[in-house]
Coordinates of C-alpha atoms in Angstrom, one line a residue:
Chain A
X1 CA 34.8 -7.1 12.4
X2 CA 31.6 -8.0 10.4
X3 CA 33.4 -7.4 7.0
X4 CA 36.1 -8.8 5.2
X5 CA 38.4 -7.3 2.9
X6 CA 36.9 -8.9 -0.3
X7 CA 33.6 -8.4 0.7
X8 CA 34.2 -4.9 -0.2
X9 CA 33.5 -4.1 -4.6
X10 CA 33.6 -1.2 -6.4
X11 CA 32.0 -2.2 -9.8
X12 CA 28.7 -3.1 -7.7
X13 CA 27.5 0.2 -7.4
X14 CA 28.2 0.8 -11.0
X15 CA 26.4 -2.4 -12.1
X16 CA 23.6 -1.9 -10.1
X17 CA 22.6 1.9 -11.6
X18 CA 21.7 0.6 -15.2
X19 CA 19.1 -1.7 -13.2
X20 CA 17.7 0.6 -11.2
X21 CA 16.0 2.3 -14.6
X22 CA 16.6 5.5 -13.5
X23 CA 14.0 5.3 -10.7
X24 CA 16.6 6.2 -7.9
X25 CA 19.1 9.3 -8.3
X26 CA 22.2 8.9 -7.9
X27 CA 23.0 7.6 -4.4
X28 CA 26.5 9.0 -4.3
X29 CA 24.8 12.6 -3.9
X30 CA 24.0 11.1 -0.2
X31 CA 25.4 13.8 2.2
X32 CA 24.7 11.5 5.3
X33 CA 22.5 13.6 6.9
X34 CA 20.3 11.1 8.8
X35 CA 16.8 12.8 8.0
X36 CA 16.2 9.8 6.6
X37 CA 16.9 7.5 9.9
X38 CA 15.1 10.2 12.0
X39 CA 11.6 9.9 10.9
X40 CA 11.5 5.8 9.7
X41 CA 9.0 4.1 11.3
X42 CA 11.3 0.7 11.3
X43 CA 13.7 2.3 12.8
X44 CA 11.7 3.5 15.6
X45 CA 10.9 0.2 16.7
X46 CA 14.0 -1.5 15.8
X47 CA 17.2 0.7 16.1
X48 CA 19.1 -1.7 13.8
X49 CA 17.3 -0.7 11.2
X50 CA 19.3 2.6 9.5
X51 CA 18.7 3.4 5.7
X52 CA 22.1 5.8 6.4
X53 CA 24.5 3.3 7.1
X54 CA 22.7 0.8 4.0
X55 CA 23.4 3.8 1.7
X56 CA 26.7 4.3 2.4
X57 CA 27.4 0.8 2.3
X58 CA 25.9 0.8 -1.4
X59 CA 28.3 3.6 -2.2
X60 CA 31.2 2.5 -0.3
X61 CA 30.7 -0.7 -2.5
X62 CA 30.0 -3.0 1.4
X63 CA 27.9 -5.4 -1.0
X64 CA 27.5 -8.7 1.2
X65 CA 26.9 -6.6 4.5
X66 CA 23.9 -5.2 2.9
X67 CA 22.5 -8.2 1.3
X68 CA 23.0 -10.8 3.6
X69 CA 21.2 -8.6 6.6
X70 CA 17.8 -9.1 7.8
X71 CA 17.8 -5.4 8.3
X72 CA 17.4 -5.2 4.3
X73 CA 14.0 -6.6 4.8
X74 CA 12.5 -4.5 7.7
X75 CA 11.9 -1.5 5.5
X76 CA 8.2 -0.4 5.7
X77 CA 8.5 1.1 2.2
X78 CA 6.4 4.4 3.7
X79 CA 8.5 6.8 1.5
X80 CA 9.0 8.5 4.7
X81 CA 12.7 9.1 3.7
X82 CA 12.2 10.7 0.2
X83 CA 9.9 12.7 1.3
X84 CA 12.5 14.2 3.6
X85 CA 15.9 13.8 1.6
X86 CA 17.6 16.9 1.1
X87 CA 18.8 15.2 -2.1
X88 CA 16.2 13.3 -3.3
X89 CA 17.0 9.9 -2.8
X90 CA 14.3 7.0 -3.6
X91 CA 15.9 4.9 -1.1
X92 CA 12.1 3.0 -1.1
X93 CA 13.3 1.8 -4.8
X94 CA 16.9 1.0 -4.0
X95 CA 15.2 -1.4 -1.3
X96 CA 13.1 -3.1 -3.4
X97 CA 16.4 -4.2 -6.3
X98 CA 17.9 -4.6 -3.3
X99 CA 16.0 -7.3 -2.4
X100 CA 15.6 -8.7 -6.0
X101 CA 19.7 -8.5 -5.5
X102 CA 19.4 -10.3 -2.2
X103 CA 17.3 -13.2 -3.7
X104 CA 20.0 -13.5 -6.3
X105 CA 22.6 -14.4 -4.0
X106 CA 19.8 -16.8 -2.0
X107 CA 19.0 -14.6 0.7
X108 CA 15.6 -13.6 2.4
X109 CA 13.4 -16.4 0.8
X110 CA 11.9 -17.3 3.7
X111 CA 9.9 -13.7 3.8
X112 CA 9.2 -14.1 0.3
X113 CA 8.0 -17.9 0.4
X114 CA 5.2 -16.5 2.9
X115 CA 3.7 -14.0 0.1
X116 CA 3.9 -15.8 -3.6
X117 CA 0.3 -16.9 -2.5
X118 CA -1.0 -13.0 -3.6
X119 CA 0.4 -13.3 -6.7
X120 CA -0.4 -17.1 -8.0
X121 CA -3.8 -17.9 -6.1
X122 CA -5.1 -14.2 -6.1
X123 CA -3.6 -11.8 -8.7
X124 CA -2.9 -14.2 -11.5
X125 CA -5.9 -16.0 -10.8
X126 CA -8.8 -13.7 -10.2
X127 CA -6.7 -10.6 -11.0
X128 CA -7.5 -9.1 -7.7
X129 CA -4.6 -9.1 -5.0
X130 CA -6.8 -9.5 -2.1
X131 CA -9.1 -12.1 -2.0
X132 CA -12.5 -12.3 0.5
X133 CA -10.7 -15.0 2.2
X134 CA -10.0 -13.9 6.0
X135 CA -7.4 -15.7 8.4
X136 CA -8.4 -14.5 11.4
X137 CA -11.6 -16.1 13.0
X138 CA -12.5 -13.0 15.6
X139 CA -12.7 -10.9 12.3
X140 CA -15.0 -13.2 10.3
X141 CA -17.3 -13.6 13.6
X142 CA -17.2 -9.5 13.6
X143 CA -17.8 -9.4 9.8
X144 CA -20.1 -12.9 8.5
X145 CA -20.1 -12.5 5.3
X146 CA -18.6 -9.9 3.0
X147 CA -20.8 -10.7 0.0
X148 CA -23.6 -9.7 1.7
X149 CA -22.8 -6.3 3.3
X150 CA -21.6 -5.8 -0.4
X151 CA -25.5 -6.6 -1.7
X152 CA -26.4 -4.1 1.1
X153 CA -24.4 -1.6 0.0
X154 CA -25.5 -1.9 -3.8
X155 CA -22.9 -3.8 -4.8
X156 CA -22.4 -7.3 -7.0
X157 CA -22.1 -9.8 -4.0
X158 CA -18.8 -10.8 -5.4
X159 CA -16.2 -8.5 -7.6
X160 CA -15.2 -10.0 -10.3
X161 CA -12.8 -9.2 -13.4
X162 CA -14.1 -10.4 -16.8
X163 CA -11.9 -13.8 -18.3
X164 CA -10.5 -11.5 -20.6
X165 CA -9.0 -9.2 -17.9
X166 CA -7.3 -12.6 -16.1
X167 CA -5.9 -13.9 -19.6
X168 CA -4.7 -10.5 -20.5
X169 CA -2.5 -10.3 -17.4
X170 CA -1.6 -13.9 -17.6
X171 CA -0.7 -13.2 -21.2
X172 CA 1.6 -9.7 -19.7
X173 CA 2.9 -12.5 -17.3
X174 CA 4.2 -14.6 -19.8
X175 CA 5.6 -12.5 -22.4
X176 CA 7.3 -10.1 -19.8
X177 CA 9.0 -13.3 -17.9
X178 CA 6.8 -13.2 -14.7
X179 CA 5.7 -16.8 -15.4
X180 CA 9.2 -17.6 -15.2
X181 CA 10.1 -15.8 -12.4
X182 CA 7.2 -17.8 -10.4
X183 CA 8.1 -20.9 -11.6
X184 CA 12.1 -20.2 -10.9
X185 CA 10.2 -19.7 -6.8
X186 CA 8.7 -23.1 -7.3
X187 CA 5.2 -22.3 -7.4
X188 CA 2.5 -23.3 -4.2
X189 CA 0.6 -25.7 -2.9
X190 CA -3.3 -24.7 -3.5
X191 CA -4.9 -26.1 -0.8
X192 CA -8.5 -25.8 0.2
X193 CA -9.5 -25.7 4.2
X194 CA -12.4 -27.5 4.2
X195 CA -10.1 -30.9 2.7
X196 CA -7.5 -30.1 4.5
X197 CA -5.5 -32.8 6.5
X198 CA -3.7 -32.1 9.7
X199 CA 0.0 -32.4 8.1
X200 CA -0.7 -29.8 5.4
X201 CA -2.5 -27.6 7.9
X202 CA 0.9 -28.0 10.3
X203 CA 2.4 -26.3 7.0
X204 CA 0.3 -23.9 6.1
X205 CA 1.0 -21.3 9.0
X206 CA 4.1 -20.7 8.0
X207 CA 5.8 -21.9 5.4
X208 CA 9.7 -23.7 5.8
X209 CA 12.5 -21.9 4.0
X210 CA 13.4 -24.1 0.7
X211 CA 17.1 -25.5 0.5
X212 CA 17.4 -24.5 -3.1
X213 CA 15.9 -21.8 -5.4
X214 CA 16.3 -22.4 -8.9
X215 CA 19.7 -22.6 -9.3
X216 CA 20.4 -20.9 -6.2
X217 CA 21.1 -22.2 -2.7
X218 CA 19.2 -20.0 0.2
X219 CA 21.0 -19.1 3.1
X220 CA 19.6 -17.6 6.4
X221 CA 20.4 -14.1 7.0
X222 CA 22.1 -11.8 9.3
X223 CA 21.6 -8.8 12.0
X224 CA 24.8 -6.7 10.0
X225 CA 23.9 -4.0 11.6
X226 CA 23.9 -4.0 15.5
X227 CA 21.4 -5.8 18.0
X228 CA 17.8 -7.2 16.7
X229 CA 15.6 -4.2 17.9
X230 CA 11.9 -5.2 18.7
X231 CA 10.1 -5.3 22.6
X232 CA 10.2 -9.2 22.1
X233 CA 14.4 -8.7 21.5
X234 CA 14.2 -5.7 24.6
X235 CA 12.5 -8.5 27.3
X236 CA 15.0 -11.3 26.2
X237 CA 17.9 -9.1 26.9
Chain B
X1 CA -1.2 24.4 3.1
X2 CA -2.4 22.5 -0.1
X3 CA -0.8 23.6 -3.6
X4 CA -3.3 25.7 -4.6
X5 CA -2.2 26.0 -8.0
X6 CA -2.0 22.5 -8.6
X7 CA -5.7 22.0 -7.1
X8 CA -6.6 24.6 -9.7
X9 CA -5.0 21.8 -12.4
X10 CA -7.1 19.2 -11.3
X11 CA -10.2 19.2 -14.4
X12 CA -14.0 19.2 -13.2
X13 CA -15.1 16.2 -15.3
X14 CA -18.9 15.0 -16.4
X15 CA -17.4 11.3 -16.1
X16 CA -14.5 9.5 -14.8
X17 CA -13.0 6.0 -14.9
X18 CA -13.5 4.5 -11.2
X19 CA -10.5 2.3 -10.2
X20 CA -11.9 -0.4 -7.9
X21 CA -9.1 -0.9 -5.1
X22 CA -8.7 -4.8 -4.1
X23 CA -9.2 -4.1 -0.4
X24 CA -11.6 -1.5 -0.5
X25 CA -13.8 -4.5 -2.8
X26 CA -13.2 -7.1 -0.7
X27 CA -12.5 -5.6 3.0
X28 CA -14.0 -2.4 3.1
X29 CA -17.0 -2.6 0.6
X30 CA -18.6 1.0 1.8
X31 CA -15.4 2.5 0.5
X32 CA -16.4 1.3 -3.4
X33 CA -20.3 1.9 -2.7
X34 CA -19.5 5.4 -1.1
X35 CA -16.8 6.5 -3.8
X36 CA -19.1 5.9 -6.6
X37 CA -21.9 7.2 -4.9
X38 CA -20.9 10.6 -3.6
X39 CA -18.9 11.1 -7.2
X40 CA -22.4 10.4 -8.6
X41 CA -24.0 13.2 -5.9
X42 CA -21.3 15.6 -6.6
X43 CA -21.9 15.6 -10.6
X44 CA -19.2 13.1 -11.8
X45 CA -20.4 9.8 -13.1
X46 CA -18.2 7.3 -12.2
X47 CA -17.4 4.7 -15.1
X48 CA -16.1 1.2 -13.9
X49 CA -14.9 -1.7 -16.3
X50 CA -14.9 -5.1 -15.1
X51 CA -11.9 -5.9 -17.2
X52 CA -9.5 -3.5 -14.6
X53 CA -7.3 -5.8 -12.4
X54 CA -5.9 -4.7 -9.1
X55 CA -3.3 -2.3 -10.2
X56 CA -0.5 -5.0 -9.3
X57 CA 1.3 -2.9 -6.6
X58 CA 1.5 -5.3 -4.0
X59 CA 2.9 -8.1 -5.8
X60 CA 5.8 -6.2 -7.6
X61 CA 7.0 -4.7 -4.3
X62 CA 6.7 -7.6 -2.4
X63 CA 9.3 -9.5 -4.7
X64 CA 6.8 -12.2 -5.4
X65 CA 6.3 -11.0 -9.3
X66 CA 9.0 -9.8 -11.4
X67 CA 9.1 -6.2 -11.9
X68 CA 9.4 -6.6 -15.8
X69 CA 5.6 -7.5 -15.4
X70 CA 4.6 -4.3 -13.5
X71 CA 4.7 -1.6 -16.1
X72 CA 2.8 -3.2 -19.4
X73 CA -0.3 -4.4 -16.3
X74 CA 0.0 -0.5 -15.8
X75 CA 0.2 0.3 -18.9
X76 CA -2.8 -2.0 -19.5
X77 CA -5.3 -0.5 -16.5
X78 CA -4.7 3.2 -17.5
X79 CA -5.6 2.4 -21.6
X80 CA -8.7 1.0 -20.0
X81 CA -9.6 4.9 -19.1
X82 CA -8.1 6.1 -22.2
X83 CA -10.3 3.8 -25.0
X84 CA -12.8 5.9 -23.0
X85 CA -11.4 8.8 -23.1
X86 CA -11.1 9.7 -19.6
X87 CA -9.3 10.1 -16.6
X88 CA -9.0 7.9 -14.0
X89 CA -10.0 8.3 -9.8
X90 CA -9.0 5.8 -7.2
X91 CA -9.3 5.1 -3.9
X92 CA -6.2 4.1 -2.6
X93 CA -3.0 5.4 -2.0
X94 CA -1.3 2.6 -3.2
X95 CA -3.0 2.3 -6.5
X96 CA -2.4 6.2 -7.2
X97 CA 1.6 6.1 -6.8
X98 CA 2.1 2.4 -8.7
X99 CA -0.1 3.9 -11.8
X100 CA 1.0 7.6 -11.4
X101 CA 4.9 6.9 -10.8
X102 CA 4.7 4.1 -13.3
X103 CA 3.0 6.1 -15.7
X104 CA 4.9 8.9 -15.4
X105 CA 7.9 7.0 -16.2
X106 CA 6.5 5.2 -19.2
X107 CA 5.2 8.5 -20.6
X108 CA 9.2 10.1 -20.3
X109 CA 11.0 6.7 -21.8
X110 CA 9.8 6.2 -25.1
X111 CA 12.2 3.1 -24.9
X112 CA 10.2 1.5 -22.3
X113 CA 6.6 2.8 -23.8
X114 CA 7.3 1.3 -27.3
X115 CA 7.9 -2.0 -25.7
X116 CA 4.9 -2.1 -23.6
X117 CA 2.7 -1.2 -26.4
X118 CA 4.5 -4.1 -28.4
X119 CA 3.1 -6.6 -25.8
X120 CA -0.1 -4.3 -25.6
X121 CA -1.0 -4.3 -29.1
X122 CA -1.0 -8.2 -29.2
X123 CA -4.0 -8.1 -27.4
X124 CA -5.5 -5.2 -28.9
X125 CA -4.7 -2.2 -26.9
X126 CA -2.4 0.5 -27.3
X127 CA -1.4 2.8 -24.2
X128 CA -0.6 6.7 -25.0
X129 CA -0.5 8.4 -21.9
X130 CA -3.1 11.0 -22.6
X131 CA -5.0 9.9 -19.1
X132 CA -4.2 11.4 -15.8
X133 CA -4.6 9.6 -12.2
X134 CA -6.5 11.1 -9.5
X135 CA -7.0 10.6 -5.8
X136 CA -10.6 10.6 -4.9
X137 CA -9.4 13.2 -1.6
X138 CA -8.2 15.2 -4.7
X139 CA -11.3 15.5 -6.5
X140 CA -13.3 16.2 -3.1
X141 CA -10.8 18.6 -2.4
X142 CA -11.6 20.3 -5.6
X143 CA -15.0 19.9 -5.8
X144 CA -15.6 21.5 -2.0
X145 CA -17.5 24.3 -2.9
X146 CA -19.9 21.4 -4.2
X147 CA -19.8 19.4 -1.3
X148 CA -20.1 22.7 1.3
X149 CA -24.0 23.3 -0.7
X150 CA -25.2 19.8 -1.0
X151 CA -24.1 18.8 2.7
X152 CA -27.3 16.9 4.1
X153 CA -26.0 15.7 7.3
X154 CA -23.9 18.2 9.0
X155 CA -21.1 16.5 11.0
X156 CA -22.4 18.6 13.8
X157 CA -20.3 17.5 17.2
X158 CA -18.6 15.1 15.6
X159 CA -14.8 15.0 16.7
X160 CA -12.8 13.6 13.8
X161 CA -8.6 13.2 13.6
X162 CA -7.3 12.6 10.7
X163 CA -4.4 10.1 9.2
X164 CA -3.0 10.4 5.4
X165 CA -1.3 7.3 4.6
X166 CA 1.9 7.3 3.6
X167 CA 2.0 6.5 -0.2
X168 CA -0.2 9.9 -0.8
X169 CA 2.2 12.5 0.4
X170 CA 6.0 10.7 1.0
X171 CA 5.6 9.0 -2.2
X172 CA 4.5 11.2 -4.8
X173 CA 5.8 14.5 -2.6
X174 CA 6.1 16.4 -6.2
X175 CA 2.2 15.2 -7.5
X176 CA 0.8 15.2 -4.6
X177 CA -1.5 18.5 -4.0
X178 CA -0.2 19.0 -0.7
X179 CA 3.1 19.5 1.5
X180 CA 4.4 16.1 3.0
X181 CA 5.0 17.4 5.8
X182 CA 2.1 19.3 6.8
X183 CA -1.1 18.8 5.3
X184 CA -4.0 20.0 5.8
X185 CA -6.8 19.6 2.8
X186 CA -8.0 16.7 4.5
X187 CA -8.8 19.0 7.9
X188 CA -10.6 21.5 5.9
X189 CA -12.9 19.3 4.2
X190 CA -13.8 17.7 7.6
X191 CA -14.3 21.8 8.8
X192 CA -16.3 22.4 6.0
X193 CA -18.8 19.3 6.6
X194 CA -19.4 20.9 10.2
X195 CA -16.9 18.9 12.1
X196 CA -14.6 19.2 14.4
X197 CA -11.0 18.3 13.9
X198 CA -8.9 16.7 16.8
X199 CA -4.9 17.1 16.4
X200 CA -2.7 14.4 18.0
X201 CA 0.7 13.8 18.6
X202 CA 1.2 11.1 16.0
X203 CA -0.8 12.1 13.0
X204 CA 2.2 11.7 10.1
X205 CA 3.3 8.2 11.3
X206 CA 3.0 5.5 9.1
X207 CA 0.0 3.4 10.3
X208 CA 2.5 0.4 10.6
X209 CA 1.3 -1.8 7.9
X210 CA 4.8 -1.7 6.8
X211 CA 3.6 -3.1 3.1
X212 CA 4.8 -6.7 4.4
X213 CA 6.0 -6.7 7.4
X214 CA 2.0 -7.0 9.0
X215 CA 2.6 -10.4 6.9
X216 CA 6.5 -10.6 7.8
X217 CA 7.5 -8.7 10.9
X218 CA 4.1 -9.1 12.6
X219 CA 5.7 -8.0 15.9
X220 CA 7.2 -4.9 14.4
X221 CA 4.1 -4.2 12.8
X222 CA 2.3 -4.2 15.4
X223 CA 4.5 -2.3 17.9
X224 CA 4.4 0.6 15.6
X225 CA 1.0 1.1 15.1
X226 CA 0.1 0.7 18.7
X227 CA 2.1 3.5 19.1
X228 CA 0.2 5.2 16.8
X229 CA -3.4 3.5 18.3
X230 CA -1.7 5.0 21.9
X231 CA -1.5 8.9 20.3
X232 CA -5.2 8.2 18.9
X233 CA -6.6 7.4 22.2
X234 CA -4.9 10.3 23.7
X235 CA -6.9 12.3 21.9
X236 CA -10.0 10.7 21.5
X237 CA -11.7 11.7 18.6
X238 CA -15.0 10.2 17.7
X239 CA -13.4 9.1 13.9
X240 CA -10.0 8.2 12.5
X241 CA -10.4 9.5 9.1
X242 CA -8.0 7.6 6.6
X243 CA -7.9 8.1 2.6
X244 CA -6.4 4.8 2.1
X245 CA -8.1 1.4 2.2
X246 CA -4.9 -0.1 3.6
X247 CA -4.0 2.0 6.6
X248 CA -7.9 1.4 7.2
X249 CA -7.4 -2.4 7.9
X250 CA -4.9 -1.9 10.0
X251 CA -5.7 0.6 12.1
X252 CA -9.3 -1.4 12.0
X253 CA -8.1 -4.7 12.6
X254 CA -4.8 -4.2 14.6
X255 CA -7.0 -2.8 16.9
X256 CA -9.1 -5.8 17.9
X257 CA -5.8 -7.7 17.7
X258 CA -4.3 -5.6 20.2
X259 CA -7.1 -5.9 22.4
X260 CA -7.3 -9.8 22.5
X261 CA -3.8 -10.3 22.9
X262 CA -2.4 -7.3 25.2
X263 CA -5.8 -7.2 27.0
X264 CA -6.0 -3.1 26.4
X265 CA -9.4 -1.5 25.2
X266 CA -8.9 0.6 21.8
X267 CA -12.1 1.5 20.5
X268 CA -12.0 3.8 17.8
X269 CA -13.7 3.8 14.2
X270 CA -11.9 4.1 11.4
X271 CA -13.4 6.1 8.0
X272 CA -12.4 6.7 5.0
X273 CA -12.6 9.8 3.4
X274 CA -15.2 8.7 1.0
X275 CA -17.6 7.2 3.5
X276 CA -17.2 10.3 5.3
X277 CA -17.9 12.4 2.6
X278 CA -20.8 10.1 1.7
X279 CA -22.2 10.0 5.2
X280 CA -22.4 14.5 5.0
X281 CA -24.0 14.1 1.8
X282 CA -26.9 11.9 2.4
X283 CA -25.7 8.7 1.1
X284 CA -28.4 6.1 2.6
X285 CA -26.9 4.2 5.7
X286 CA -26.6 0.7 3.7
X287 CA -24.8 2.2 1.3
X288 CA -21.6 3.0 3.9
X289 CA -21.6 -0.8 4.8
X290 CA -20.7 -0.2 8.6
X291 CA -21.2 -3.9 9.2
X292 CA -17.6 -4.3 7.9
X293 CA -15.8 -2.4 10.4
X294 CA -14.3 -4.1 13.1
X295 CA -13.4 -1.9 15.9
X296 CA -14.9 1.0 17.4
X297 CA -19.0 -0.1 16.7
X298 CA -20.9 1.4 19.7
X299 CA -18.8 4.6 19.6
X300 CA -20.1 4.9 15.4
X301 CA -23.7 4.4 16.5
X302 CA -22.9 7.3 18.9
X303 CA -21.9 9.1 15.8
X304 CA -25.1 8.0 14.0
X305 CA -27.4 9.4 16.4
X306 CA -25.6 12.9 16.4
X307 CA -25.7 13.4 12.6
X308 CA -28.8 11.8 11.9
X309 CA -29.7 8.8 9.7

């Protein structure tokens, strides 16, 4: 048995509509047909992974099964599913304050850890999302240099949004509480390559999983919802 | 079948506001070049602002920004078009449903709209929601009696399958001008250009970029697109042709990946729908910034030398 008893709350379906804005219809509409679990490309690859059974555990009020899986974070959020939903379920959006649930309670930082680089060193700083930079080294031999197929192609070598584009959106950041959010993550490192020393570059593939968030203490999470799917899983068994 | 009466909606406009997508800048430059370009060809001048961000997408759904912060950096992009007076075209899926959907839900909660424009008006803007968002596929697809006289290079021979990105049709299925199922507008226009459209098995699976998980779940990721990558070579067509900048890096990139670490050989080039556009209408060859693509090079030269450059 996976759950307990208390696990189990019916106010946590009712507490989480309000949140939701509106964006998601109402999930107790779900006539478990499946379509949704048919066509997902997660699911596909990792059978695990079933936005039926994480619906019904919203509605059957199975909070901690849903939030403390890993399945909760293998959604490709491709919409496939409410495109198909007989009933017009968002379940993309129930994902995503899902997850914003899941942090909450300390779980799945170690996937987010890996991607508050897009938002501080890119979005917030240059106000694009994706920078020039490239990881891998058999693309940039491919490529060279970006900023000059861009002069080829007519383009300013480098894109650029004016300084009152990046302290506009820094300003939206801070009144609307996105500041705090980031700093609540703990901020990163900004290190440059070229000064790089061999301990830092040890760190910077992958980032470890902090012991505390905040106010809240991370945990690992869990495969609630049958064997880790995956060819790498599929060899090992 | 597209929604015909909803292409008939769609305005044929003198100028419009040019979203520049982040990956299409700084990835896929020929995407940008090629947009503006062929928009320019077609009779639509193409207005850019250096003070749009990126459309902030990415972030909010990848739990890294707080989704408070989402709707006024909306809110902010789209009254860039509207000070103009205009509506606004992009070139990514992504960017269309985060300002359409987010737009959309500012313009039916008043609530939420009168406390954007609070944080909005401290800076000097105001947002109404007077401005709609367009896909560029959209606007091709409605200006394709245009594009049928002013083709220059016929896409004669060329064999050319098609992939529609996810966040076009599954997320906005009731804006969207066509069925999400089974579409089709991109197929015609390739027709129509002089090509030759090559069905395969997996044409409405996501390309397997998964939002995160290529970042995350790298092994997921990949599994599912070399799936996809596997239905593609089945078929064999001469192009992918994508309408999204990020299905275009992956299916570009996982590609060489796949080929370095599984040893396999997947070689096909990967378009998007402006380039291809651009390359039927005469756009000069610099202009569509091939030197960016990744995967698939000998097999676009091939292409070259059957159209013409």
């Amino acid at each position: 048995m996976l759950e307990k008893v208390k696990d189990w709350s019916d106010e946590f379906y009712e507490s989480f509509k309000p949140i939701a804005m509106g964006f998601v219809n109402e999930a107790e509409k779900c006539l478990q047909c499946g379509k949704c679990t048919g066509q997902c490309p997660a699911a596909a690859v990792t059978p695990s992974y079933n936005p039926r059974k994480i619906i019904r555990d919203l509605v059957f009020g199975n909070v901690k099964r849903v939030l403390s899986s890993v399945e909760l974070w293998q959604c490709f959020f491709c919409s496939g599913c409410y495109s198909v939903c007989p009933m017009d379920i968002n379940f993309p959006f129930f994902v995503f304050m899902f997850r914003l649930a899941a942090m909450n309670e300390g779980y799945g930082w170690e996937d987010v850890k890996q991607l508050e680089g897009y938002a501080e060193k890119s979005y917030l700083k240059d106000g694009i999302t994706v920078s020039t930079f490239e990881r891998n080294p058999y693309v940039l031999d491919t490529v060279g240099d970006i900023g000059k197929i861009r002069a080829e192609a007519g383009l300013p070598p480098e894109r650029k949004v004016s300084a009152r584009g990046v302290a506009e959106i820094n300003m939206i950041s801070d009144l609307s509480g996105m500041t705090a959010f980031m700093k609540q993550i703990g901020g990163v490192e900004l290190l440059d390559c070229k000064s790089c020393t061999d301990e830092q570059a040890k760190r910077c593939k992958r980032k470890p999983m902090p012991s505390k968030v905040g106010k809240v203490k991370t945990h690992y999470r869990f495969y609630n919802y049958g064997e880790p799917g995956g060819k790498k899983h599929a060899q090992a068994g | 079948m597209p929604r015909l009466d909803k292409v008939a909606q769609i305005p044929k406009p003198e100028q419009i506001f040019f979203f520049k997508s982040c990956v299409a800048s700084n990835k896929y430059p020929g995407i940008e070049a090629c947009g503006t370009e062929s928009l320019r060809l077609l009779g639509v001048e193409p207005v850019e602002s250096e003070e749009q961000t990126c459309c902030g997408g990415f972030v909010t759904f990848a739990n890294v920004a707080a989704p408070t912060a989402s709707m006024p950096a909306v809110a902010r992009n789209l009254s860039l078009a509207e000070e103009k007076n205009l509506d606004t075209c992009v070139v990514c899926n992504g960017c269309w449903t985060f300002l359409n959907e987010f737009g959309h839900f500012m313009n039916h909660n008043e609530e939420v709209k009168a406390s954007v424009n609070m944080m909005l008006n401290m800076m000097g803007r105001s947002y109404e929601g007077s401005g709609q968002v367009f896909h560029i596929a959209e606007l091709f697809y409605r200006l394709k009696d245009d594009i049928a006289k002013k083709v220059k290079r016929p896409l004669a021979g060329v064999r050319a399958a098609t992939h529609y990105g996810c966040h076009y049709l599954g997320g906005g299925k009731y804006s969207a001008i066509d069925d999400a199922q089974m579409p089709s507008y991109m197929e015609e226009l390739i027709e129509l250009m002089g090509g030759t459209v090559v069905p395969y098995t997996a044409n409405r699976e996501c390309c397997g970029t998964g939002f995160t998980q290529i970042i995350n779940g790298k092994d997921l990721s990949l599994e599912h697109t070399q799936r996809k990558l596997d239905s593609v070579r089945e078929a064999d067509p001469d192009l992918l042709i994508v309408q999204c900048p990020y299905c275009h890096s992956q299916l570009d990139r996982v590609q060489q990946q796949l080929n370095f670490r599984q040893g396999t050989d997947y070689q096909t080039p990967v378009l998007h729908i402006a380039q291809l556009v651009g390359m039927a209408l005469g756009v000069p060859e610099g202009k569509l910034a091939f030197a960016a693509h990744i995967s698939g090079r000998k097999r676009l030269e091939e292409v070259w030398d059957r159209v013409g450059r």
